[in-house]
Amino acid sequence: MTKINPELGYQHCLERVLISEQELQTRIAEIAAQVSQDYAGKNLILICILRGGVVFLSDLMRHITIPHQIDFMSVSSYGVGARSSSGSPRIVLDLNTDIRDRHVLLVEDIVDSGITLDYVLRILYTREPASLNVCVLLDKEERRRVAIYPRYVGFKIPNEYVFGYGLDLDEVFRNLPFVGVLKAEYR
Ligand code: IMP
Ligand code: MG
């Protein structure tokens, strides 16, 4: 794995744009419309998994037309500097909200092996929410090791390392408005 140099800019590591800003915004507006319809009158709470989900959450919630709350969790599942899962997630920041009898929608950037979401779902189920569903922007189906059935999926993507729109490359470039594929030499 070649180390990236953030000073050289994202262009240096970008193989190609996979999902453009326009495609992201169009699809997110569609998902938000569906969520607004499905959860009408249901006391919705969006739970964002930090840090990757934060850009998706902020765009999604601004398109949702029904009242809702938000809260955050942080789960570590990737070794520092590594671009593959360590496979042993743990909660590093828990919710501030009691989700018992609440309609919960987990908002996540990407489902890869499924291990992170499986872990979070198991923990949240024990807190007895009224409902618990997943809204994920990107689905790398091919890499799945644990079955996860998200209620909403933005885009199914191939098995490549992606960054931008919340997803990091060594903790930078989350601010890019598009999703890009990492060049092979940095993988
Ligand atoms: P999983 O537990 O293998 O499903 O991994 C989920 C987490 O790994 C996501 O929340 C991301 O933070 C991270 N991740 C997986 N694939 C990528 C990628 O291609 N780019 C950036 N982060 C990724
Ligand atoms: Mg994540």
JSON list of N, CA, C and O in Angstrom, two decimals, residues 82-118:
[
{"chain": "A", "resi": 82, "resn": "ALA", "atom": "N", "xyz": [-5.12, 1.29, 7.58]},
{"chain": "A", "resi": 82, "resn": "ALA", "atom": "CA", "xyz": [-5.41, 0.13, 6.73]},
{"chain": "A", "resi": 82, "resn": "ALA", "atom": "C", "xyz": [-6.62, 0.40, 5.85]},
{"chain": "A", "resi": 82, "resn": "ALA", "atom": "O", "xyz": [-7.52, 1.11, 6.24]},
{"chain": "A", "resi": 83, "resn": "ARG", "atom": "N", "xyz": [-6.62, -0.19, 4.67]},
{"chain": "A", "resi": 83, "resn": "ARG", "atom": "CA", "xyz": [-7.76, -0.02, 3.78]},
{"chain": "A", "resi": 83, "resn": "ARG", "atom": "C", "xyz": [-8.57, -1.30, 3.65]},
{"chain": "A", "resi": 83, "resn": "ARG", "atom": "O", "xyz": [-9.24, -1.52, 2.69]},
{"chain": "A", "resi": 84, "resn": "SER", "atom": "N", "xyz": [-8.43, -2.18, 4.65]},
{"chain": "A", "resi": 84, "resn": "SER", "atom": "CA", "xyz": [-9.31, -3.34, 4.70]},
{"chain": "A", "resi": 84, "resn": "SER", "atom": "C", "xyz": [-9.79, -3.49, 6.14]},
{"chain": "A", "resi": 84, "resn": "SER", "atom": "O", "xyz": [-9.13, -3.06, 7.07]},
{"chain": "A", "resi": 85, "resn": "SER", "atom": "N", "xyz": [-10.96, -4.12, 6.31]},
{"chain": "A", "resi": 85, "resn": "SER", "atom": "CA", "xyz": [-11.58, -4.19, 7.63]},
{"chain": "A", "resi": 85, "resn": "SER", "atom": "C", "xyz": [-10.80, -5.09, 8.57]},
{"chain": "A", "resi": 85, "resn": "SER", "atom": "O", "xyz": [-10.32, -6.16, 8.18]},
{"chain": "A", "resi": 86, "resn": "SER", "atom": "N", "xyz": [-10.70, -4.67, 9.82]},
{"chain": "A", "resi": 86, "resn": "SER", "atom": "CA", "xyz": [-10.09, -5.52, 10.84]},
{"chain": "A", "resi": 86, "resn": "SER", "atom": "C", "xyz": [-11.12, -6.56, 11.30]},
{"chain": "A", "resi": 86, "resn": "SER", "atom": "O", "xyz": [-10.78, -7.55, 11.91]},
{"chain": "A", "resi": 87, "resn": "GLY", "atom": "N", "xyz": [-12.37, -6.30, 10.99]},
{"chain": "A", "resi": 87, "resn": "GLY", "atom": "CA", "xyz": [-13.44, -7.26, 11.28]},
{"chain": "A", "resi": 87, "resn": "GLY", "atom": "C", "xyz": [-13.86, -7.33, 12.72]},
{"chain": "A", "resi": 87, "resn": "GLY", "atom": "O", "xyz": [-14.62, -8.21, 13.09]},
{"chain": "A", "resi": 88, "resn": "SER", "atom": "N", "xyz": [-13.37, -6.43, 13.58]},
{"chain": "A", "resi": 88, "resn": "SER", "atom": "CA", "xyz": [-13.82, -6.45, 14.98]},
{"chain": "A", "resi": 88, "resn": "SER", "atom": "C", "xyz": [-14.25, -5.06, 15.42]},
{"chain": "A", "resi": 88, "resn": "SER", "atom": "O", "xyz": [-13.46, -4.31, 15.98]},
{"chain": "A", "resi": 89, "resn": "PRO", "atom": "N", "xyz": [-15.49, -4.69, 15.10]},
{"chain": "A", "resi": 89, "resn": "PRO", "atom": "CA", "xyz": [-15.96, -3.34, 15.43]},
{"chain": "A", "resi": 89, "resn": "PRO", "atom": "C", "xyz": [-16.19, -3.15, 16.92]},
{"chain": "A", "resi": 89, "resn": "PRO", "atom": "O", "xyz": [-16.40, -4.13, 17.66]},
{"chain": "A", "resi": 90, "resn": "ARG", "atom": "N", "xyz": [-16.11, -1.92, 17.37]},
{"chain": "A", "resi": 90, "resn": "ARG", "atom": "CA", "xyz": [-16.54, -1.61, 18.73]},
{"chain": "A", "resi": 90, "resn": "ARG", "atom": "C", "xyz": [-17.08, -0.18, 18.73]},
{"chain": "A", "resi": 90, "resn": "ARG", "atom": "O", "xyz": [-16.68, 0.66, 17.92]},
{"chain": "A", "resi": 91, "resn": "ILE", "atom": "N", "xyz": [-17.99, 0.05, 19.68]},
{"chain": "A", "resi": 91, "resn": "ILE", "atom": "CA", "xyz": [-18.59, 1.38, 19.79]},
{"chain": "A", "resi": 91, "resn": "ILE", "atom": "C", "xyz": [-17.60, 2.31, 20.49]},
{"chain": "A", "resi": 91, "resn": "ILE", "atom": "O", "xyz": [-17.15, 2.02, 21.59]},
{"chain": "A", "resi": 92, "resn": "VAL", "atom": "N", "xyz": [-17.27, 3.43, 19.83]},
{"chain": "A", "resi": 92, "resn": "VAL", "atom": "CA", "xyz": [-16.40, 4.40, 20.48]},
{"chain": "A", "resi": 92, "resn": "VAL", "atom": "C", "xyz": [-17.19, 5.65, 20.91]},
{"chain": "A", "resi": 92, "resn": "VAL", "atom": "O", "xyz": [-16.70, 6.44, 21.73]},
{"chain": "A", "resi": 93, "resn": "LEU", "atom": "N", "xyz": [-18.39, 5.80, 20.38]},
{"chain": "A", "resi": 93, "resn": "LEU", "atom": "CA", "xyz": [-19.29, 6.87, 20.85]},
{"chain": "A", "resi": 93, "resn": "LEU", "atom": "C", "xyz": [-20.71, 6.33, 20.74]},
{"chain": "A", "resi": 93, "resn": "LEU", "atom": "O", "xyz": [-21.13, 5.90, 19.66]},
{"chain": "A", "resi": 94, "resn": "ASP", "atom": "N", "xyz": [-21.44, 6.36, 21.86]},
{"chain": "A", "resi": 94, "resn": "ASP", "atom": "CA", "xyz": [-22.80, 5.81, 21.85]},
{"chain": "A", "resi": 94, "resn": "ASP", "atom": "C", "xyz": [-23.84, 6.93, 21.73]},
{"chain": "A", "resi": 94, "resn": "ASP", "atom": "O", "xyz": [-23.51, 8.12, 21.85]},
{"chain": "A", "resi": 95, "resn": "LEU", "atom": "N", "xyz": [-25.09, 6.54, 21.51]},
{"chain": "A", "resi": 95, "resn": "LEU", "atom": "CA", "xyz": [-26.20, 7.50, 21.37]},
{"chain": "A", "resi": 95, "resn": "LEU", "atom": "C", "xyz": [-26.44, 8.26, 22.66]},
{"chain": "A", "resi": 95, "resn": "LEU", "atom": "O", "xyz": [-26.17, 7.76, 23.75]},
{"chain": "A", "resi": 96, "resn": "ASN", "atom": "N", "xyz": [-27.05, 9.45, 22.50]},
{"chain": "A", "resi": 96, "resn": "ASN", "atom": "CA", "xyz": [-27.54, 10.21, 23.65]},
{"chain": "A", "resi": 96, "resn": "ASN", "atom": "C", "xyz": [-29.03, 9.99, 23.84]},
{"chain": "A", "resi": 96, "resn": "ASN", "atom": "O", "xyz": [-29.59, 10.45, 24.82]},
{"chain": "A", "resi": 97, "resn": "THR", "atom": "N", "xyz": [-29.65, 9.34, 22.88]},
{"chain": "A", "resi": 97, "resn": "THR", "atom": "CA", "xyz": [-31.11, 9.22, 22.86]},
{"chain": "A", "resi": 97, "resn": "THR", "atom": "C", "xyz": [-31.55, 7.80, 23.22]},
{"chain": "A", "resi": 97, "resn": "THR", "atom": "O", "xyz": [-30.91, 6.84, 22.80]},
{"chain": "A", "resi": 98, "resn": "ASP", "atom": "N", "xyz": [-32.64, 7.71, 23.99]},
{"chain": "A", "resi": 98, "resn": "ASP", "atom": "CA", "xyz": [-33.26, 6.42, 24.27]},
{"chain": "A", "resi": 98, "resn": "ASP", "atom": "C", "xyz": [-34.13, 6.05, 23.07]},
{"chain": "A", "resi": 98, "resn": "ASP", "atom": "O", "xyz": [-35.06, 6.79, 22.73]},
{"chain": "A", "resi": 99, "resn": "ILE", "atom": "N", "xyz": [-33.81, 4.95, 22.39]},
{"chain": "A", "resi": 99, "resn": "ILE", "atom": "CA", "xyz": [-34.54, 4.61, 21.15]},
{"chain": "A", "resi": 99, "resn": "ILE", "atom": "C", "xyz": [-35.69, 3.62, 21.37]},
{"chain": "A", "resi": 99, "resn": "ILE", "atom": "O", "xyz": [-36.32, 3.19, 20.40]},
{"chain": "A", "resi": 100, "resn": "ARG", "atom": "N", "xyz": [-35.96, 3.26, 22.62]},
{"chain": "A", "resi": 100, "resn": "ARG", "atom": "CA", "xyz": [-37.07, 2.35, 22.90]},
{"chain": "A", "resi": 100, "resn": "ARG", "atom": "C", "xyz": [-38.37, 2.92, 22.31]},
{"chain": "A", "resi": 100, "resn": "ARG", "atom": "O", "xyz": [-38.67, 4.10, 22.50]},
{"chain": "A", "resi": 101, "resn": "ASP", "atom": "N", "xyz": [-39.08, 2.07, 21.56]},
{"chain": "A", "resi": 101, "resn": "ASP", "atom": "CA", "xyz": [-40.36, 2.44, 20.92]},
{"chain": "A", "resi": 101, "resn": "ASP", "atom": "C", "xyz": [-40.23, 3.54, 19.85]},
{"chain": "A", "resi": 101, "resn": "ASP", "atom": "O", "xyz": [-41.24, 4.11, 19.44]},
{"chain": "A", "resi": 102, "resn": "ARG", "atom": "N", "xyz": [-39.02, 3.82, 19.44]},
{"chain": "A", "resi": 102, "resn": "ARG", "atom": "CA", "xyz": [-38.81, 4.81, 18.37]},
{"chain": "A", "resi": 102, "resn": "ARG", "atom": "C", "xyz": [-38.61, 4.11, 17.03]},
{"chain": "A", "resi": 102, "resn": "ARG", "atom": "O", "xyz": [-38.13, 2.99, 16.97]},
{"chain": "A", "resi": 103, "resn": "HIS", "atom": "N", "xyz": [-38.98, 4.83, 15.95]},
{"chain": "A", "resi": 103, "resn": "HIS", "atom": "CA", "xyz": [-38.72, 4.32, 14.60]},
{"chain": "A", "resi": 103, "resn": "HIS", "atom": "C", "xyz": [-37.33, 4.80, 14.17]},
{"chain": "A", "resi": 103, "resn": "HIS", "atom": "O", "xyz": [-37.13, 6.00, 13.95]},
{"chain": "A", "resi": 104, "resn": "VAL", "atom": "N", "xyz": [-36.42, 3.86, 14.10]},
{"chain": "A", "resi": 104, "resn": "VAL", "atom": "CA", "xyz": [-35.01, 4.18, 13.89]},
{"chain": "A", "resi": 104, "resn": "VAL", "atom": "C", "xyz": [-34.58, 3.86, 12.46]},
{"chain": "A", "resi": 104, "resn": "VAL", "atom": "O", "xyz": [-34.85, 2.77, 11.95]},
{"chain": "A", "resi": 105, "resn": "LEU", "atom": "N", "xyz": [-33.92, 4.83, 11.84]},
{"chain": "A", "resi": 105, "resn": "LEU", "atom": "CA", "xyz": [-33.31, 4.60, 10.52]},
{"chain": "A", "resi": 105, "resn": "LEU", "atom": "C", "xyz": [-31.82, 4.90, 10.65]},
{"chain": "A", "resi": 105, "resn": "LEU", "atom": "O", "xyz": [-31.42, 6.03, 10.93]},
{"chain": "A", "resi": 106, "resn": "LEU", "atom": "N", "xyz": [-31.02, 3.85, 10.46]},
{"chain": "A", "resi": 106, "resn": "LEU", "atom": "CA", "xyz": [-29.56, 3.99, 10.53]},
{"chain": "A", "resi": 106, "resn": "LEU", "atom": "C", "xyz": [-29.06, 4.51, 9.20]},
{"chain": "A", "resi": 106, "resn": "LEU", "atom": "O", "xyz": [-29.37, 3.95, 8.15]},
{"chain": "A", "resi": 107, "resn": "VAL", "atom": "N", "xyz": [-28.26, 5.57, 9.24]},
{"chain": "A", "resi": 107, "resn": "VAL", "atom": "CA", "xyz": [-27.74, 6.19, 8.02]},
{"chain": "A", "resi": 107, "resn": "VAL", "atom": "C", "xyz": [-26.24, 5.94, 7.95]},
{"chain": "A", "resi": 107, "resn": "VAL", "atom": "O", "xyz": [-25.49, 6.38, 8.83]},
{"chain": "A", "resi": 108, "resn": "GLU", "atom": "N", "xyz": [-25.83, 5.22, 6.91]},
{"chain": "A", "resi": 108, "resn": "GLU", "atom": "CA", "xyz": [-24.42, 4.81, 6.80]},
{"chain": "A", "resi": 108, "resn": "GLU", "atom": "C", "xyz": [-23.90, 5.09, 5.40]},
{"chain": "A", "resi": 108, "resn": "GLU", "atom": "O", "xyz": [-24.65, 5.07, 4.43]},
{"chain": "A", "resi": 109, "resn": "ASP", "atom": "N", "xyz": [-22.61, 5.37, 5.29]},
{"chain": "A", "resi": 109, "resn": "ASP", "atom": "CA", "xyz": [-22.02, 5.67, 3.99]},
{"chain": "A", "resi": 109, "resn": "ASP", "atom": "C", "xyz": [-21.97, 4.46, 3.07]},
{"chain": "A", "resi": 109, "resn": "ASP", "atom": "O", "xyz": [-22.33, 4.52, 1.91]},
{"chain": "A", "resi": 110, "resn": "ILE", "atom": "N", "xyz": [-21.50, 3.33, 3.62]},
{"chain": "A", "resi": 110, "resn": "ILE", "atom": "CA", "xyz": [-21.25, 2.17, 2.75]},
{"chain": "A", "resi": 110, "resn": "ILE", "atom": "C", "xyz": [-21.38, 0.87, 3.52]},
{"chain": "A", "resi": 110, "resn": "ILE", "atom": "O", "xyz": [-21.02, 0.80, 4.69]},
{"chain": "A", "resi": 111, "resn": "VAL", "atom": "N", "xyz": [-21.94, -0.14, 2.89]},
{"chain": "A", "resi": 111, "resn": "VAL", "atom": "CA", "xyz": [-21.90, -1.48, 3.46]},
{"chain": "A", "resi": 111, "resn": "VAL", "atom": "C", "xyz": [-20.98, -2.32, 2.58]},
{"chain": "A", "resi": 111, "resn": "VAL", "atom": "O", "xyz": [-21.15, -2.42, 1.37]},
{"chain": "A", "resi": 112, "resn": "ASP", "atom": "N", "xyz": [-19.96, -2.85, 3.25]},
{"chain": "A", "resi": 112, "resn": "ASP", "atom": "CA", "xyz": [-18.89, -3.58, 2.58]},
{"chain": "A", "resi": 112, "resn": "ASP", "atom": "C", "xyz": [-19.02, -5.05, 3.00]},
{"chain": "A", "resi": 112, "resn": "ASP", "atom": "O", "xyz": [-19.87, -5.76, 2.47]},
{"chain": "A", "resi": 113, "resn": "SER", "atom": "N", "xyz": [-18.29, -5.50, 4.00]},
{"chain": "A", "resi": 113, "resn": "SER", "atom": "CA", "xyz": [-18.46, -6.87, 4.49]},
{"chain": "A", "resi": 113, "resn": "SER", "atom": "C", "xyz": [-19.81, -7.04, 5.20]},
{"chain": "A", "resi": 113, "resn": "SER", "atom": "O", "xyz": [-20.34, -8.14, 5.29]},
{"chain": "A", "resi": 114, "resn": "GLY", "atom": "N", "xyz": [-20.33, -5.95, 5.75]},
{"chain": "A", "resi": 114, "resn": "GLY", "atom": "CA", "xyz": [-21.58, -6.00, 6.51]},
{"chain": "A", "resi": 114, "resn": "GLY", "atom": "C", "xyz": [-21.35, -6.15, 8.00]},
{"chain": "A", "resi": 114, "resn": "GLY", "atom": "O", "xyz": [-22.28, -6.08, 8.80]},
{"chain": "A", "resi": 115, "resn": "ILE", "atom": "N", "xyz": [-20.09, -6.33, 8.40]},
{"chain": "A", "resi": 115, "resn": "ILE", "atom": "CA", "xyz": [-19.77, -6.61, 9.80]},
{"chain": "A", "resi": 115, "resn": "ILE", "atom": "C", "xyz": [-20.13, -5.43, 10.72]},
{"chain": "A", "resi": 115, "resn": "ILE", "atom": "O", "xyz": [-20.71, -5.63, 11.78]},
{"chain": "A", "resi": 116, "resn": "THR", "atom": "N", "xyz": [-19.83, -4.23, 10.26]},
{"chain": "A", "resi": 116, "resn": "THR", "atom": "CA", "xyz": [-20.12, -3.04, 11.09]},
{"chain": "A", "resi": 116, "resn": "THR", "atom": "C", "xyz": [-21.62, -2.89, 11.32]},
{"chain": "A", "resi": 116, "resn": "THR", "atom": "O", "xyz": [-22.07, -2.74, 12.47]},
{"chain": "A", "resi": 117, "resn": "LEU", "atom": "N", "xyz": [-22.40, -2.95, 10.24]},
{"chain": "A", "resi": 117, "resn": "LEU", "atom": "CA", "xyz": [-23.84, -2.76, 10.38]},
{"chain": "A", "resi": 117, "resn": "LEU", "atom": "C", "xyz": [-24.48, -3.90, 11.18]},
{"chain": "A", "resi": 117, "resn": "LEU", "atom": "O", "xyz": [-25.37, -3.68, 11.99]},
{"chain": "A", "resi": 118, "resn": "ASP", "atom": "N", "xyz": [-24.00, -5.11, 10.98]},
{"chain": "A", "resi": 118, "resn": "ASP", "atom": "CA", "xyz": [-24.53, -6.25, 11.72]},
{"chain": "A", "resi": 118, "resn": "ASP", "atom": "C", "xyz": [-24.31, -6.05, 13.22]},
{"chain": "A", "resi": 118, "resn": "ASP", "atom": "O", "xyz": [-25.22, -6.26, 14.04]}
]
